[in-house]
XYZ file of C-alpha atoms in Angstrom:
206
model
C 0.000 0.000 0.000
C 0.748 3.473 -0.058
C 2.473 3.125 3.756
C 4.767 0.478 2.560
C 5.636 1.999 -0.315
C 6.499 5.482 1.164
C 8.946 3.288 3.857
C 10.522 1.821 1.065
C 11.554 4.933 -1.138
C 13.102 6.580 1.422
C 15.561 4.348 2.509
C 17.745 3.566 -0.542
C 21.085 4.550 -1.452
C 21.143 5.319 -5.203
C 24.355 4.290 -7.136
C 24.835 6.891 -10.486
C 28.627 7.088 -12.959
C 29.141 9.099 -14.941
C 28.477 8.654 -19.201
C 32.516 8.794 -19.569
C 33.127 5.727 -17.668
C 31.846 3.119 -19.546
C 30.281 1.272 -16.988
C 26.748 -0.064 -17.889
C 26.007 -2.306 -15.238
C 27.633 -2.636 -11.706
C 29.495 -6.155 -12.239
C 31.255 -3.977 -14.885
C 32.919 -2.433 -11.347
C 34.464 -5.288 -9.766
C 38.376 -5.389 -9.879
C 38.332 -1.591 -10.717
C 39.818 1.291 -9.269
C 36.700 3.177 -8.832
C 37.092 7.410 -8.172
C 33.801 7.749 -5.753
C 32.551 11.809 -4.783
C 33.426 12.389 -0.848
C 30.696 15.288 -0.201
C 31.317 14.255 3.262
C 31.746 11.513 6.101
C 28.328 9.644 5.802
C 28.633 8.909 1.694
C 31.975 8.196 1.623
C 31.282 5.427 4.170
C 28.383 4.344 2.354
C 30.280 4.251 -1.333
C 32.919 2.051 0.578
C 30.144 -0.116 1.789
C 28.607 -0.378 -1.844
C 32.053 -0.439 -3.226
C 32.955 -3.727 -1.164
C 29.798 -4.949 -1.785
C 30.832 -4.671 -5.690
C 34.403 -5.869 -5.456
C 35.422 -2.474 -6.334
C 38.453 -0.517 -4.692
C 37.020 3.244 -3.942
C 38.927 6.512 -3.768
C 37.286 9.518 -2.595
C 37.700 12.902 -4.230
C 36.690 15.973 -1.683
C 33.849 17.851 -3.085
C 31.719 20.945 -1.611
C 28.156 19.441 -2.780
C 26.474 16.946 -4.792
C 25.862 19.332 -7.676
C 29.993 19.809 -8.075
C 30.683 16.254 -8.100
C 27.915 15.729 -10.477
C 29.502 18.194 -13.147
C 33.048 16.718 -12.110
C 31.570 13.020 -13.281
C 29.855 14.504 -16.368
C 33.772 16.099 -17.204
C 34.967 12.729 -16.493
C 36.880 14.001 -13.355
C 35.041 11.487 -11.449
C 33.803 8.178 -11.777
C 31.044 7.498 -9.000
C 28.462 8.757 -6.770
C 26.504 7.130 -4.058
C 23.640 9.439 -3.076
C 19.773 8.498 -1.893
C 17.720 7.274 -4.449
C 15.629 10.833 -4.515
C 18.862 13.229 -5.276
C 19.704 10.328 -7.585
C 17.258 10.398 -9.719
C 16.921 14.339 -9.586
C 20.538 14.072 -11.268
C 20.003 11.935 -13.507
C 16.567 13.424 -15.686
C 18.234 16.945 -14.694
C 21.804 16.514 -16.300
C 22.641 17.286 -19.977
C 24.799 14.278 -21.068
C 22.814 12.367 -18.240
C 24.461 10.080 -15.658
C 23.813 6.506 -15.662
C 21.919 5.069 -12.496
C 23.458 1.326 -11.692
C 22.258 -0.086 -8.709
C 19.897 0.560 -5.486
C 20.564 -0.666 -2.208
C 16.844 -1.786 -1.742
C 14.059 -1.801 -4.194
C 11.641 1.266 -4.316
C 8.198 1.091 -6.190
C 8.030 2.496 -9.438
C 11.757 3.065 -9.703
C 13.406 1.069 -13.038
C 16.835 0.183 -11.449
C 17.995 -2.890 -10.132
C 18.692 -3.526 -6.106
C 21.561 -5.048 -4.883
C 18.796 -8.345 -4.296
C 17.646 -8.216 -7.718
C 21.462 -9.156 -8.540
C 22.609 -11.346 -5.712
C 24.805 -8.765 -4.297
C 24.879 -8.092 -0.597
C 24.551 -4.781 0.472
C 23.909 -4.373 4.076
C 20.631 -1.887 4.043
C 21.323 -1.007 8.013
C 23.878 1.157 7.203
C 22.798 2.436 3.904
C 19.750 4.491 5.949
C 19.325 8.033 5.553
C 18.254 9.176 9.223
C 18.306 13.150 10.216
C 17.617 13.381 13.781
C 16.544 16.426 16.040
C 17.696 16.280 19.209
C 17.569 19.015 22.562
C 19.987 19.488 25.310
C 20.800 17.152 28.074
C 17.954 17.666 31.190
C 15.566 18.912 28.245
C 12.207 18.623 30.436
C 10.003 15.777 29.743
C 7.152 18.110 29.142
C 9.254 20.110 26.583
C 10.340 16.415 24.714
C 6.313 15.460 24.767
C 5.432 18.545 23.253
C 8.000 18.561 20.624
C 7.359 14.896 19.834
C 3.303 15.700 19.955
C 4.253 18.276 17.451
C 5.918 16.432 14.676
C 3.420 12.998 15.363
C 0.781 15.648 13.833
C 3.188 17.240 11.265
C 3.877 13.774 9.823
C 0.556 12.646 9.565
C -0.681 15.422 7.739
C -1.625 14.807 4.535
C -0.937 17.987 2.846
C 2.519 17.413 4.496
C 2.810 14.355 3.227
C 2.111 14.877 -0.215
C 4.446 17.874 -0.682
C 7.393 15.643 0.804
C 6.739 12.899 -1.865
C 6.725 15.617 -4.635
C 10.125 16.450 -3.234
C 11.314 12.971 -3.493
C 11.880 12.604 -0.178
C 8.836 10.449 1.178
C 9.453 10.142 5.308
C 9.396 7.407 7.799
C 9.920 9.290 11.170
C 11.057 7.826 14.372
C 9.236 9.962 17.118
C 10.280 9.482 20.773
C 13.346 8.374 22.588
C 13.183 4.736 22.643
C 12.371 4.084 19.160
C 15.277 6.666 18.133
C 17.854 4.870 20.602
C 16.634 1.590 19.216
C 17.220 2.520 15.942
C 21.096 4.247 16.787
C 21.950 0.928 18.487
C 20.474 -1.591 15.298
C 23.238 0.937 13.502
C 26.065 1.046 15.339
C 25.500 -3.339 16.098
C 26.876 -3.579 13.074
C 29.474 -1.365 13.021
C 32.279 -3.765 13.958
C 31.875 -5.236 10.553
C 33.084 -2.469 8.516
C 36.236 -1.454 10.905
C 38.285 -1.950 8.275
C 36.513 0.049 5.687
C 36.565 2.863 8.273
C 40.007 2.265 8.740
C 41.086 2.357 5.534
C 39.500 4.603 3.982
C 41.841 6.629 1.468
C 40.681 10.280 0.587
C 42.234 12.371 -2.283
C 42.396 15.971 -0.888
C-alpha cells in the first residue's frame, strides 16, 4: 500500500557514474579502481560499503556538494556517486549528457533500477539508511520532549505534508520518541564492527 511503499523509497542509497566511464552495469565495477565523490563523512562510508559490496576498490575525491561532483563526473573528473535514491534520480533526468543510475541498495516502487537483491549482491541496508535526527539538550524537560514529539506525530501525519514531501522525493518514515530513536542508533552502530576496516582504511584524495 501506499504506507509500505512510502517506507521503502526513502531508505535507498542510489548508485549513479558518470556517461565517460563506460560502466553499464555494476558487475562492470568489480576489480576496478573506482574514483567515488566524498561530499562528506556519511557517503563516503556508504560508497565504501557499496564499493565492497561490488568488489570495487574506492577513492574519494573531496567535493563541496552533490551538484559539483555531479559536473566533475559529467567532465569525467570522477567516476562514482553514491547518493539516496531521490537526489539520484533528480541528477540523472536533470543533467545534460545524463548520468547513468546502476544499482539501489533496496528496491523502491516504481523506480526502473535494479537492487543489490535483484542481482545477488549483498549490500547491508542497516547502514545504507538516511536518518536526520533532532535532538535538545541534556535535562531537556520531559514536558518540553512530549510537546515537541506531539508536534511532529501531527506534522507527519498530515496529509498535505505528506504529499508535498513525496513531490520532493523525499517520502518520510519518522522515528518519534526516545526509545524508538535509541533503538534505531543501536540496530546501527550493532553492526558497526563489521566495517572497521573500511573505516580504517578509507583513502581520501584531498
Amino acid at each position: 500500500g501506499e504506507k509500505k511503499a512510502r517506507e521503502g523509497a526513502v531508505r535507498a542509497d542510489l548508485l549513479v557514474v558518470g556517461p565517460k566511464t563506460g560502466f553499464k552495469q555494476p558487475q562492470a565495477l568489480k576489480g576496478k579502481t573506482v574514483r567515488f565523490a566524498g561530499q562528506d563523512d556519511a557517503p563516503i562510508f556508504r560508497s565504501a560499503v557499496v564499493a565492497r559490496s561490488l568488489g570495487a576498490t574506492p577513492v574519494f575525491v573531496r567535493y563541496a556538494g552533490t551538484g559539483e561532483a555531479v559536473m566533475a563526473s559529467l567532465r569525467g573528473d570522477l567516476d562514482a556517486l553514491s547518493l539516496s535514491w531521490s537526489s539520484g534520480m533528480r541528477q540523472v533526468r536533470t543533467s545534460e549528457d545524463k548520468m547513468i543510475p546502476l544499482l539501489v541498495s533496496t528496491k523502491v516502487p516504481g523506480l526502473n533500477v535494479p537492487s543489490g537483491k535483484d542481482l545477488g549482491i549483498e549490500v547491508d541496508q542497516i547502514v545504507m539508511d538516511h536518518p536526520h535526527m533532532m535532538a535538545g539538550p541534556p535535562g531537556l524537560p520531559a514536558d518540553v520532549r512530549r510537546i515537541w514529539e506531539e508536534t511532529f506525530a501531527r506534522i507527519v501525519k498530515d496529509p498535505e505534508w505528506q504529499a508535498k514531501m513525496d513531490k520532493l522525493g523525499y517520502p518520510a518514515t519518522p522515528v518519534i520518541g526516545k526509545d524508538k530513536l535509541n533503538a534505531s542508533i543501536a540496530a546501527i552502530m550493532g553492526r558497526m564492527d563489521r566495517y572497521k576496516d573500511i573505516i580504517a582504511g578509507l583513502t581520501l584524495i584531498k
